[in-house]
CSV table of N, CA and C in Angstrom, one decimal:
chain,number,residue,atom,x,y,z
A,1,MET,N,0.9,-1.2,-0.1
A,1,MET,CA,-0.1,-0.1,0.0
A,1,MET,C,0.8,1.2,0.0
A,2,THR,N,0.6,2.1,-1.0
A,2,THR,CA,1.4,3.4,-1.0
A,2,THR,C,0.4,4.6,-0.8
A,3,GLY,N,0.8,5.7,-0.3
A,3,GLY,CA,0.0,6.9,0.0
A,3,GLY,C,-1.0,6.6,1.1
A,4,LEU,N,-0.5,6.3,2.2
A,4,LEU,CA,-1.3,6.0,3.4
A,4,LEU,C,-1.6,7.2,4.3
A,5,LEU,N,-2.7,7.2,5.0
A,5,LEU,CA,-3.1,8.2,5.9
A,5,LEU,C,-3.7,7.5,7.0
A,6,GLU,N,-3.9,8.1,8.3
A,6,GLU,CA,-4.4,7.6,9.5
A,6,GLU,C,-5.9,7.5,9.3
A,7,VAL,N,-6.5,6.4,9.6
A,7,VAL,CA,-8.0,6.2,9.5
A,7,VAL,C,-8.6,5.9,10.8
A,8,GLY,N,-7.8,5.4,11.8
A,8,GLY,CA,-8.2,4.9,13.0
A,8,GLY,C,-7.1,4.6,14.1
A,9,ARG,N,-7.5,4.3,15.2
A,9,ARG,CA,-6.7,3.8,16.4
A,9,ARG,C,-7.3,2.7,17.3
A,10,ILE,N,-6.4,1.7,17.3
A,10,ILE,CA,-6.9,0.6,18.0
A,10,ILE,C,-6.8,0.7,19.6
A,11,GLY,N,-7.9,0.5,20.2
A,11,GLY,CA,-8.0,0.5,21.6
A,11,GLY,C,-7.7,-0.8,22.3
A,12,ARG,N,-8.5,-1.0,23.3
A,12,ARG,CA,-8.5,-2.3,24.1
A,12,ARG,C,-9.0,-3.4,23.5
A,13,PRO,N,-8.6,-4.6,23.7
A,13,PRO,CA,-9.4,-5.8,23.3
A,13,PRO,C,-10.7,-5.9,23.8
A,14,HIS,N,-11.7,-6.5,23.0
A,14,HIS,CA,-13.1,-6.8,23.3
A,14,HIS,C,-13.3,-8.2,23.4
A,15,GLY,N,-13.3,-8.7,24.6
A,15,GLY,CA,-13.7,-10.2,24.8
A,15,GLY,C,-12.4,-11.0,24.7
A,16,LEU,N,-12.7,-12.3,24.3
A,16,LEU,CA,-11.6,-13.3,24.2
A,16,LEU,C,-11.2,-13.8,22.8
A,17,ARG,N,-12.0,-13.5,21.8
A,17,ARG,CA,-11.8,-13.9,20.6
A,17,ARG,C,-11.0,-13.2,19.6
A,18,GLY,N,-10.1,-12.1,20.1
A,18,GLY,CA,-9.3,-11.5,19.2
A,18,GLY,C,-9.8,-10.2,18.8
A,19,GLU,N,-11.1,-9.8,19.3
A,19,GLU,CA,-11.7,-8.5,18.7
A,19,GLU,C,-11.2,-7.2,19.3
A,20,LEU,N,-11.1,-6.2,18.7
A,20,LEU,CA,-10.6,-5.0,19.3
A,20,LEU,C,-11.6,-3.8,19.1
A,21,LEU,N,-11.5,-2.8,20.1
A,21,LEU,CA,-12.3,-1.6,20.0
A,21,LEU,C,-11.3,-0.6,19.1
A,22,VAL,N,-12.0,-0.1,18.0
A,22,VAL,CA,-11.3,0.9,17.1
A,22,VAL,C,-12.0,2.2,17.1
A,23,THR,N,-11.4,3.2,17.3
A,23,THR,CA,-11.9,4.6,17.1
A,23,THR,C,-11.4,5.1,15.6
A,24,LEU,N,-12.6,5.4,14.9
A,24,LEU,CA,-12.2,5.8,13.6
A,24,LEU,C,-11.8,7.3,13.6
A,25,THR,N,-10.8,7.6,12.9
A,25,THR,CA,-10.4,9.2,12.6
A,25,THR,C,-10.8,9.5,11.3
A,26,SER,N,-11.5,8.6,10.6
A,26,SER,CA,-12.0,8.8,9.3
A,26,SER,C,-13.5,8.9,9.3
A,27,THR,N,-14.1,9.7,8.4
A,27,THR,CA,-15.7,9.7,8.4
A,27,THR,C,-16.3,8.4,7.5
A,28,GLU,N,-15.2,7.8,6.9
A,28,GLU,CA,-15.6,6.7,6.0
A,28,GLU,C,-15.7,5.4,6.8
A,29,GLU,N,-17.0,5.1,7.1
A,29,GLU,CA,-17.1,3.8,7.9
A,29,GLU,C,-16.6,2.6,7.2
A,30,SER,N,-16.6,2.7,5.8
A,30,SER,CA,-16.1,1.5,5.0
A,30,SER,C,-14.7,1.2,5.2
A,31,ARG,N,-14.0,2.0,5.9
A,31,ARG,CA,-12.6,1.7,6.4
A,31,ARG,C,-12.6,0.4,7.1
A,32,VAL,N,-13.6,0.1,7.9
A,32,VAL,CA,-13.5,-1.0,8.6
A,32,VAL,C,-14.5,-2.1,8.2
A,33,ALA,N,-15.1,-2.0,6.8
A,33,ALA,CA,-15.7,-3.0,6.3
A,33,ALA,C,-15.1,-4.3,6.2
A,34,PRO,N,-15.7,-5.5,6.3
A,34,PRO,CA,-15.0,-6.7,6.1
A,34,PRO,C,-14.3,-6.8,4.7
A,35,GLY,N,-13.1,-7.2,4.6
A,35,GLY,CA,-12.3,-7.1,3.4
A,35,GLY,C,-11.4,-6.0,3.2
A,36,SER,N,-11.6,-5.0,4.1
A,36,SER,CA,-10.7,-3.9,4.0
A,36,SER,C,-9.2,-4.1,4.5
A,37,ARG,N,-8.4,-3.5,3.8
A,37,ARG,CA,-7.0,-3.8,4.1
A,37,ARG,C,-6.4,-2.4,4.9
A,38,LEU,N,-5.8,-2.7,6.0
A,38,LEU,CA,-5.3,-1.6,6.8
A,38,LEU,C,-3.9,-1.9,7.1
A,39,ARG,N,-3.0,-0.9,7.5
A,39,ARG,CA,-1.7,-1.2,8.0
A,39,ARG,C,-1.7,-0.7,9.4
A,40,ALA,N,-0.9,-1.4,10.3
A,40,ALA,CA,-0.6,-1.2,11.6
A,40,ALA,C,1.0,-1.3,11.7
A,41,GLY,N,1.6,-0.2,11.7
A,41,GLY,CA,3.2,-0.4,11.7
A,41,GLY,C,3.6,-1.1,10.5
A,42,ASP,N,4.3,-2.3,10.5
A,42,ASP,CA,4.7,-2.9,9.4
A,42,ASP,C,3.8,-4.2,9.1
A,43,ARG,N,2.8,-4.2,9.7
A,43,ARG,CA,1.9,-5.3,9.6
A,43,ARG,C,0.6,-5.0,8.7
A,44,GLU,N,0.3,-5.6,7.9
A,44,GLU,CA,-1.0,-5.5,7.1
A,44,GLU,C,-2.1,-6.3,7.7
A,45,LEU,N,-3.2,-5.6,7.9
A,45,LEU,CA,-4.4,-6.2,8.6
A,45,LEU,C,-5.6,-6.3,7.6
A,46,ILE,N,-6.3,-7.3,7.7
A,46,ILE,CA,-7.5,-7.5,6.8
A,46,ILE,C,-8.7,-7.6,7.7
A,47,VAL,N,-9.8,-6.7,7.6
A,47,VAL,CA,-10.8,-6.8,8.5
A,47,VAL,C,-11.7,-8.0,8.2
A,48,ALA,N,-11.8,-8.8,9.1
A,48,ALA,CA,-12.8,-10.0,9.0
A,48,ALA,C,-14.2,-9.8,9.4
A,49,SER,N,-14.3,-8.8,10.5
A,49,SER,CA,-15.8,-8.4,10.9
A,49,SER,C,-15.7,-7.2,11.6
A,50,SER,N,-16.8,-6.5,11.5
A,50,SER,CA,-16.9,-5.2,12.2
A,50,SER,C,-18.3,-4.9,12.6
A,51,ARG,N,-18.6,-4.1,13.7
A,51,ARG,CA,-19.8,-3.7,14.1
A,51,ARG,C,-19.9,-2.4,15.0
A,52,PRO,N,-20.6,-1.4,14.8
A,52,PRO,CA,-20.6,-0.3,15.7
A,52,PRO,C,-20.8,-0.6,17.1
A,53,HIS,N,-20.2,0.1,18.1
A,53,HIS,CA,-20.3,-0.1,19.4
A,53,HIS,C,-20.0,1.1,20.2
A,54,GLN,N,-21.1,1.9,20.8
A,54,GLN,CA,-20.8,3.0,21.6
A,54,GLN,C,-19.8,4.0,21.0
A,55,GLY,N,-20.1,4.4,19.9
A,55,GLY,CA,-19.4,5.4,19.1
A,55,GLY,C,-18.0,4.9,18.6
A,56,ARG,N,-17.8,3.8,18.8
A,56,ARG,CA,-16.6,3.1,18.3
A,56,ARG,C,-16.9,1.9,17.3
A,57,TRP,N,-16.0,1.1,17.1
A,57,TRP,CA,-16.2,-0.1,16.3
A,57,TRP,C,-15.4,-1.4,17.0
A,58,ILE,N,-16.2,-2.5,17.1
A,58,ILE,CA,-15.6,-3.8,17.5
A,58,ILE,C,-15.2,-4.5,16.1
A,59,VAL,N,-13.9,-4.7,15.9
A,59,VAL,CA,-13.3,-5.0,14.7
A,59,VAL,C,-12.6,-6.3,15.0
A,60,GLY,N,-12.8,-7.4,14.2
A,60,GLY,CA,-12.0,-8.6,14.2
A,60,GLY,C,-11.2,-8.6,12.9
A,61,PHE,N,-9.9,-9.0,13.0
A,61,PHE,CA,-8.9,-9.0,11.9
A,61,PHE,C,-8.6,-10.4,11.6
A,62,GLU,N,-8.5,-10.7,10.4
A,62,GLU,CA,-7.8,-12.1,10.0
A,62,GLU,C,-6.6,-12.4,10.6
A,63,GLY,N,-6.6,-13.6,11.3
A,63,GLY,CA,-5.4,-14.2,11.9
A,63,GLY,C,-5.1,-13.6,13.4
A,64,CYS,N,-6.1,-12.9,13.8
A,64,CYS,CA,-6.3,-12.3,15.2
A,64,CYS,C,-7.5,-13.0,15.9
A,65,ASP,N,-7.2,-14.1,16.4
A,65,ASP,CA,-8.2,-15.1,16.9
A,65,ASP,C,-8.4,-15.2,18.4
A,66,ARG,N,-7.2,-14.7,19.2
A,66,ARG,CA,-7.2,-14.9,20.5
A,66,ARG,C,-7.0,-13.5,21.1
A,67,ARG,N,-7.3,-13.3,22.5
A,67,ARG,CA,-7.1,-12.3,23.3
A,67,ARG,C,-5.6,-11.8,23.1
A,68,GLU,N,-4.6,-12.9,23.2
A,68,GLU,CA,-3.2,-12.5,23.2
A,68,GLU,C,-2.9,-12.0,21.8
A,69,ASP,N,-3.5,-12.3,20.7
A,69,ASP,CA,-3.2,-11.7,19.4
A,69,ASP,C,-3.6,-10.2,19.4
A,70,ALA,N,-4.7,-10.0,20.0
A,70,ALA,CA,-5.4,-8.7,20.1
A,70,ALA,C,-4.5,-7.8,20.9
A,71,ASP,N,-3.9,-8.3,22.1
A,71,ASP,CA,-3.1,-7.5,23.0
A,71,ASP,C,-1.9,-6.9,22.3
A,72,LEU,N,-1.4,-7.6,21.2
A,72,LEU,CA,-0.1,-7.1,20.6
A,72,LEU,C,-0.4,-6.0,19.5
A,73,LEU,N,-1.9,-5.6,19.3
A,73,LEU,CA,-2.2,-4.5,18.5
A,73,LEU,C,-2.7,-3.3,19.2
A,74,VAL,N,-2.9,-3.4,20.5
A,74,VAL,CA,-3.5,-2.3,21.4
A,74,VAL,C,-2.4,-1.1,21.2
A,75,GLY,N,-3.2,0.1,20.9
A,75,GLY,CA,-2.6,1.4,20.7
A,75,GLY,C,-2.0,1.6,19.4
A,76,ALA,N,-2.2,0.7,18.4
A,76,ALA,CA,-1.6,0.9,17.1
A,76,ALA,C,-2.5,2.0,16.3
A,77,VAL,N,-1.9,2.6,15.4
A,77,VAL,CA,-2.4,3.6,14.5
A,77,VAL,C,-2.7,2.8,13.2
A,78,LEU,N,-4.0,3.0,12.8
A,78,LEU,CA,-4.4,2.2,11.6
A,78,LEU,C,-4.1,3.2,10.3
A,79,LEU,N,-3.6,2.7,9.3
A,79,LEU,CA,-3.4,3.5,8.1
A,79,LEU,C,-4.2,2.8,7.1
A,80,GLY,N,-4.8,3.7,6.2
A,80,GLY,CA,-5.4,3.2,4.9
A,80,GLY,C,-5.1,4.0,3.7
A,81,ALA,N,-5.5,3.5,2.6
A,81,ALA,CA,-5.1,4.2,1.4
A,81,ALA,C,-5.6,5.6,1.2
A,82,ALA,N,-4.9,6.4,0.9
A,82,ALA,CA,-5.3,7.9,0.6
A,82,ALA,C,-6.4,7.9,-0.3
A,83,PRO,N,-7.0,9.0,-0.4
A,83,PRO,CA,-8.1,9.2,-1.5
A,83,PRO,C,-7.6,9.2,-2.9
A,84,PRO,N,-8.3,8.6,-3.8
A,84,PRO,CA,-7.7,8.5,-5.1
A,84,PRO,C,-7.6,10.0,-5.7
A,85,ALA,N,-6.8,10.1,-6.7
A,85,ALA,CA,-6.6,11.5,-7.4
A,85,ALA,C,-7.9,11.7,-8.1
A,86,GLY,N,-8.2,12.9,-8.0
A,86,GLY,CA,-9.6,13.3,-8.8
A,86,GLY,C,-10.8,13.2,-7.7
A,87,ALA,N,-10.5,12.7,-6.4
A,87,ALA,CA,-11.6,12.8,-5.5
A,87,ALA,C,-12.1,14.3,-5.2
A,88,ASP,N,-13.1,14.6,-4.4
A,88,ASP,CA,-13.6,15.7,-4.2
A,88,ASP,C,-12.7,16.8,-4.0
A,89,PRO,N,-12.5,17.7,-4.9
A,89,PRO,CA,-11.4,18.7,-4.7
A,89,PRO,C,-11.5,19.7,-3.5
A,90,ASP,N,-12.9,19.7,-3.0
A,90,ASP,CA,-13.2,20.6,-1.9
A,90,ASP,C,-12.9,19.9,-0.5
A,91,ALA,N,-12.7,18.5,-0.7
A,91,ALA,CA,-12.6,17.9,0.7
A,91,ALA,C,-11.3,18.3,1.4
A,92,LEU,N,-11.4,18.4,2.7
A,92,LEU,CA,-10.1,18.6,3.4
A,92,LEU,C,-9.7,17.4,4.1
A,93,TRP,N,-8.4,16.9,4.0
A,93,TRP,CA,-8.0,15.8,4.7
A,93,TRP,C,-6.9,16.2,5.9
A,94,VAL,N,-6.9,15.5,6.9
A,94,VAL,CA,-6.0,15.9,8.0
A,94,VAL,C,-4.6,16.1,7.6
A,95,HIS,N,-4.2,15.2,6.9
A,95,HIS,CA,-2.8,15.2,6.4
A,95,HIS,C,-2.3,16.4,5.5
A,96,GLU,N,-3.5,17.1,4.9
A,96,GLU,CA,-3.3,18.3,4.0
A,96,GLU,C,-3.4,19.5,4.9
A,97,LEU,N,-4.1,19.5,6.1
A,97,LEU,CA,-4.1,20.6,7.0
A,97,LEU,C,-2.9,20.9,7.8
A,98,VAL,N,-2.3,19.7,8.2
A,98,VAL,CA,-1.0,19.9,9.2
A,98,VAL,C,0.0,20.7,8.4
A,99,GLY,N,0.7,21.7,8.8
A,99,GLY,CA,1.7,22.5,8.1
A,99,GLY,C,1.2,23.6,7.5
A,100,ARG,N,-0.2,23.8,7.3
A,100,ARG,CA,-0.6,24.8,6.5
A,100,ARG,C,-0.8,26.2,7.3
A,101,GLU,N,-0.6,27.3,6.8
A,101,GLU,CA,-0.8,28.6,7.5
A,101,GLU,C,-2.2,28.9,7.6
A,102,VAL,N,-2.6,29.5,8.8
A,102,VAL,CA,-4.1,29.8,9.0
A,102,VAL,C,-4.1,31.4,9.0
A,103,VAL,N,-4.9,31.9,8.2
A,103,VAL,CA,-5.2,33.4,8.0
A,103,VAL,C,-6.7,33.8,8.2
A,104,GLU,N,-6.9,35.0,8.6
A,104,GLU,CA,-8.3,35.4,8.6
A,104,GLU,C,-8.5,36.1,7.3
A,105,PRO,N,-9.8,36.2,7.0
A,105,PRO,CA,-10.3,36.8,5.6
A,105,PRO,C,-9.5,38.0,5.2
A,106,ASP,N,-9.1,38.9,6.2
A,106,ASP,CA,-8.3,40.2,5.9
A,106,ASP,C,-6.8,39.8,5.5
A,107,GLY,N,-6.3,38.6,5.8
A,107,GLY,CA,-4.8,38.2,5.3
A,107,GLY,C,-4.1,38.0,6.8
A,108,THR,N,-4.7,38.4,8.0
A,108,THR,CA,-4.0,38.4,9.2
A,108,THR,C,-3.6,37.0,9.4
A,109,SER,N,-2.4,36.7,9.5
A,109,SER,CA,-1.8,35.3,9.8
A,109,SER,C,-1.9,35.0,11.3
A,110,ARG,N,-2.3,33.8,11.5
A,110,ARG,CA,-2.7,33.4,13.0
A,110,ARG,C,-1.7,32.2,13.2
A,111,GLY,N,-0.9,31.7,12.5
A,111,GLY,CA,0.0,30.7,12.6
A,111,GLY,C,0.0,29.4,11.8
A,112,VAL,N,0.6,28.3,12.1
A,112,VAL,CA,0.7,27.2,11.3
A,112,VAL,C,0.0,26.0,12.2
A,113,VAL,N,-0.7,25.2,11.5
A,113,VAL,CA,-1.4,24.1,12.0
A,113,VAL,C,-0.5,23.0,12.3
A,114,GLU,N,-0.4,22.6,13.7
A,114,GLU,CA,0.5,21.5,14.1
A,114,GLU,C,-0.2,20.3,14.1
A,115,ALA,N,-1.5,20.1,14.4
A,115,ALA,CA,-2.2,19.0,14.4
A,115,ALA,C,-3.8,19.3,14.4
A,116,VAL,N,-4.4,18.2,14.2
A,116,VAL,CA,-6.0,18.3,14.3
A,116,VAL,C,-6.4,17.5,15.5
A,117,GLN,N,-7.1,18.0,16.3
A,117,GLN,CA,-7.5,17.4,17.6
A,117,GLN,C,-9.0,17.0,17.5
A,118,ALA,N,-9.3,15.8,17.7
A,118,ALA,CA,-10.7,15.3,17.6
A,118,ALA,C,-11.6,15.9,18.9
A,119,ASN,N,-12.7,16.3,18.6
A,119,ASN,CA,-13.6,17.0,19.7
A,119,ASN,C,-15.0,16.6,19.3
A,120,PRO,N,-15.8,16.4,20.2
A,120,PRO,CA,-17.1,16.0,19.9
A,120,PRO,C,-18.0,17.0,19.2
A,121,ALA,N,-17.9,18.3,19.4
A,121,ALA,CA,-18.7,19.3,18.8
A,121,ALA,C,-18.1,19.6,17.5
A,122,SER,N,-16.9,19.7,17.4
A,122,SER,CA,-16.1,20.1,16.1
A,122,SER,C,-14.6,19.7,16.2
A,123,ASP,N,-14.0,19.0,15.3
A,123,ASP,CA,-12.5,18.9,15.4
A,123,ASP,C,-11.8,20.2,15.4
A,124,LEU,N,-10.7,20.3,16.2
A,124,LEU,CA,-9.9,21.6,16.4
A,124,LEU,C,-8.6,21.6,15.6
A,125,LEU,N,-8.5,22.8,15.1
A,125,LEU,CA,-7.0,23.0,14.3
A,125,LEU,C,-6.2,23.4,15.6
A,126,VAL,N,-5.1,22.7,15.9
A,126,VAL,CA,-4.1,23.2,17.0
A,126,VAL,C,-2.9,23.9,16.3
A,127,LEU,N,-2.9,25.2,16.6
A,127,LEU,CA,-1.9,25.9,16.0
A,127,LEU,C,-0.5,26.0,16.8
A,128,ALA,N,0.4,26.3,16.1
A,128,ALA,CA,1.8,26.3,16.8
A,128,ALA,C,1.9,27.2,18.1
A,129,SER,N,1.0,28.2,18.0
A,129,SER,CA,1.0,29.2,19.2
A,129,SER,C,0.3,28.6,20.4
A,130,GLY,N,-0.5,27.3,20.2
A,130,GLY,CA,-1.3,26.8,21.1
A,130,GLY,C,-2.8,27.1,21.1
A,131,ALA,N,-3.1,28.0,20.2
A,131,ALA,CA,-4.5,28.4,19.9
A,131,ALA,C,-5.2,27.3,19.3
A,132,LEU,N,-6.5,27.2,19.6
A,132,LEU,CA,-7.5,26.1,19.0
A,132,LEU,C,-8.4,26.7,18.3
A,133,VAL,N,-8.6,26.2,17.1
A,133,VAL,CA,-9.6,26.9,16.2
A,133,VAL,C,-10.6,25.9,15.6
A,134,PRO,N,-11.9,25.8,16.0
A,134,PRO,CA,-12.9,24.8,15.7
A,134,PRO,C,-13.0,24.8,14.0
A,135,LEU,N,-13.1,23.7,13.5
A,135,LEU,CA,-13.1,23.5,12.0
A,135,LEU,C,-14.3,24.2,11.6
A,136,THR,N,-15.3,24.3,12.4
A,136,THR,CA,-16.5,25.0,11.9
A,136,THR,C,-16.3,26.4,11.5
A,137,PHE,N,-15.2,27.0,11.9
A,137,PHE,CA,-14.8,28.5,11.4
A,137,PHE,C,-14.0,28.4,10.1
A,138,LEU,N,-13.6,27.3,9.6
A,138,LEU,CA,-12.9,27.3,8.5
A,138,LEU,C,-13.7,27.5,7.2
A,139,ARG,N,-13.4,28.5,6.4
A,139,ARG,CA,-14.1,28.9,5.3
A,139,ARG,C,-13.6,28.3,3.9
A,140,GLY,N,-12.4,27.8,3.9
A,140,GLY,CA,-11.7,27.3,2.9
A,140,GLY,C,-10.4,27.5,2.6
A,141,ARG,N,-9.8,27.4,1.4
A,141,ARG,CA,-8.4,27.7,1.1
A,141,ARG,C,-8.3,28.9,0.2
A,142,ASP,N,-7.3,29.7,0.2
A,142,ASP,CA,-7.2,30.8,-0.6
A,142,ASP,C,-6.2,30.5,-1.8
A,143,ASP,N,-6.0,31.2,-2.6
A,143,ASP,CA,-5.1,30.9,-3.8
A,143,ASP,C,-3.7,30.4,-3.5
A,144,ASP,N,-3.1,30.8,-2.3
A,144,ASP,CA,-1.9,30.4,-2.0
A,144,ASP,C,-2.0,29.0,-1.3
A,145,GLY,N,-3.0,28.6,-0.9
A,145,GLY,CA,-3.3,27.2,-0.2
A,145,GLY,C,-3.4,27.4,1.3
A,146,ARG,N,-3.5,28.8,1.7
A,146,ARG,CA,-3.5,29.0,3.3
A,146,ARG,C,-5.0,28.6,3.6
A,147,LEU,N,-5.2,28.3,4.8
A,147,LEU,CA,-6.5,28.1,5.4
A,147,LEU,C,-7.2,29.2,5.9
A,148,VAL,N,-8.2,29.7,5.4
A,148,VAL,CA,-9.0,30.9,5.8
A,148,VAL,C,-10.1,30.5,6.9
A,149,VAL,N,-9.9,31.1,7.9
A,149,VAL,CA,-10.9,31.1,9.1
A,149,VAL,C,-11.5,32.2,9.4
A,150,GLU,N,-12.9,32.3,9.7
A,150,GLU,CA,-13.5,33.4,10.0
A,150,GLU,C,-14.2,33.1,11.6
A,151,VAL,N,-13.5,33.7,12.5
A,151,VAL,CA,-13.7,33.5,13.9
A,151,VAL,C,-14.4,34.5,14.5
A,152,PRO,N,-15.0,34.2,15.8
A,152,PRO,CA,-15.8,35.4,16.5
A,152,PRO,C,-14.7,36.2,17.0
A,153,ALA,N,-14.9,37.5,17.2
A,153,ALA,CA,-14.2,38.4,17.7
A,153,ALA,C,-13.6,38.0,19.2
A,154,GLY,N,-12.2,38.2,19.4
A,154,GLY,CA,-11.7,37.8,20.6
A,154,GLY,C,-11.2,36.4,20.7
A,155,LEU,N,-11.5,35.5,19.8
A,155,LEU,CA,-11.1,34.1,19.9
A,155,LEU,C,-9.5,34.0,20.2
A,156,PHE,N,-8.8,34.8,19.3
A,156,PHE,CA,-7.3,34.6,19.4
A,156,PHE,C,-6.8,35.5,20.6
A,157,ASP,N,-7.6,36.3,21.2
A,157,ASP,CA,-7.3,37.0,22.5
A,157,ASP,C,-7.4,36.2,23.7
A,158,LEU,N,-8.0,35.0,23.7
A,158,LEU,CA,-8.2,34.1,24.9
A,158,LEU,C,-6.9,33.7,25.5
A,159,ASP,N,-5.9,33.5,24.7
A,159,ASP,CA,-4.6,32.9,25.2
A,159,ASP,C,-3.6,34.2,25.5
A,160,ALA,N,-4.1,35.4,25.3
A,160,ALA,CA,-3.1,36.5,25.5
A,160,ALA,C,-3.0,36.7,26.9
A,161,PRO,N,-1.7,37.0,27.4
A,161,PRO,CA,-1.4,37.3,28.8
A,161,PRO,C,-2.2,38.5,29.3
A,162,ALA,N,-2.6,38.4,30.5
A,162,ALA,CA,-3.4,39.5,31.1
A,162,ALA,C,-2.3,40.7,31.5
A,163,GLY,N,-2.7,42.0,31.2
A,163,GLY,CA,-1.8,43.0,31.2
A,163,GLY,C,-2.4,44.0,32.1
């Protein structure tokens, strides 16, 4: 597999038959459909079974039939194939957001994205300055590829030192 991106994380084992709890970081539930191929480190995993469970997925992988097999995968990051060329040009992928400059509509630079943090209400852009910007305020990309955000007044002042 080439062109991989993070699609989920493996949590704790579920039961004694090698199943694991998986938290998807992808909106594509098909990532854990039976037959899907994923990578965890240097190991290729093929999904044998999956079902939703309390906001996560219970996933069984081929060759992972015992609790001891499952224990070896706990904490692994699951990687899947990147979207094909020509996919929705307006879609934003986490791997494309990290490293991008964030600007306001008037061009004021607010910093560079270091990470995207999962959050129930809206995922957050984590800027190098430590500022957090909900993705709901992202308006798109400008001609230079910078991320344009339209935030409520004072959002970037929350982290300013009291004076």
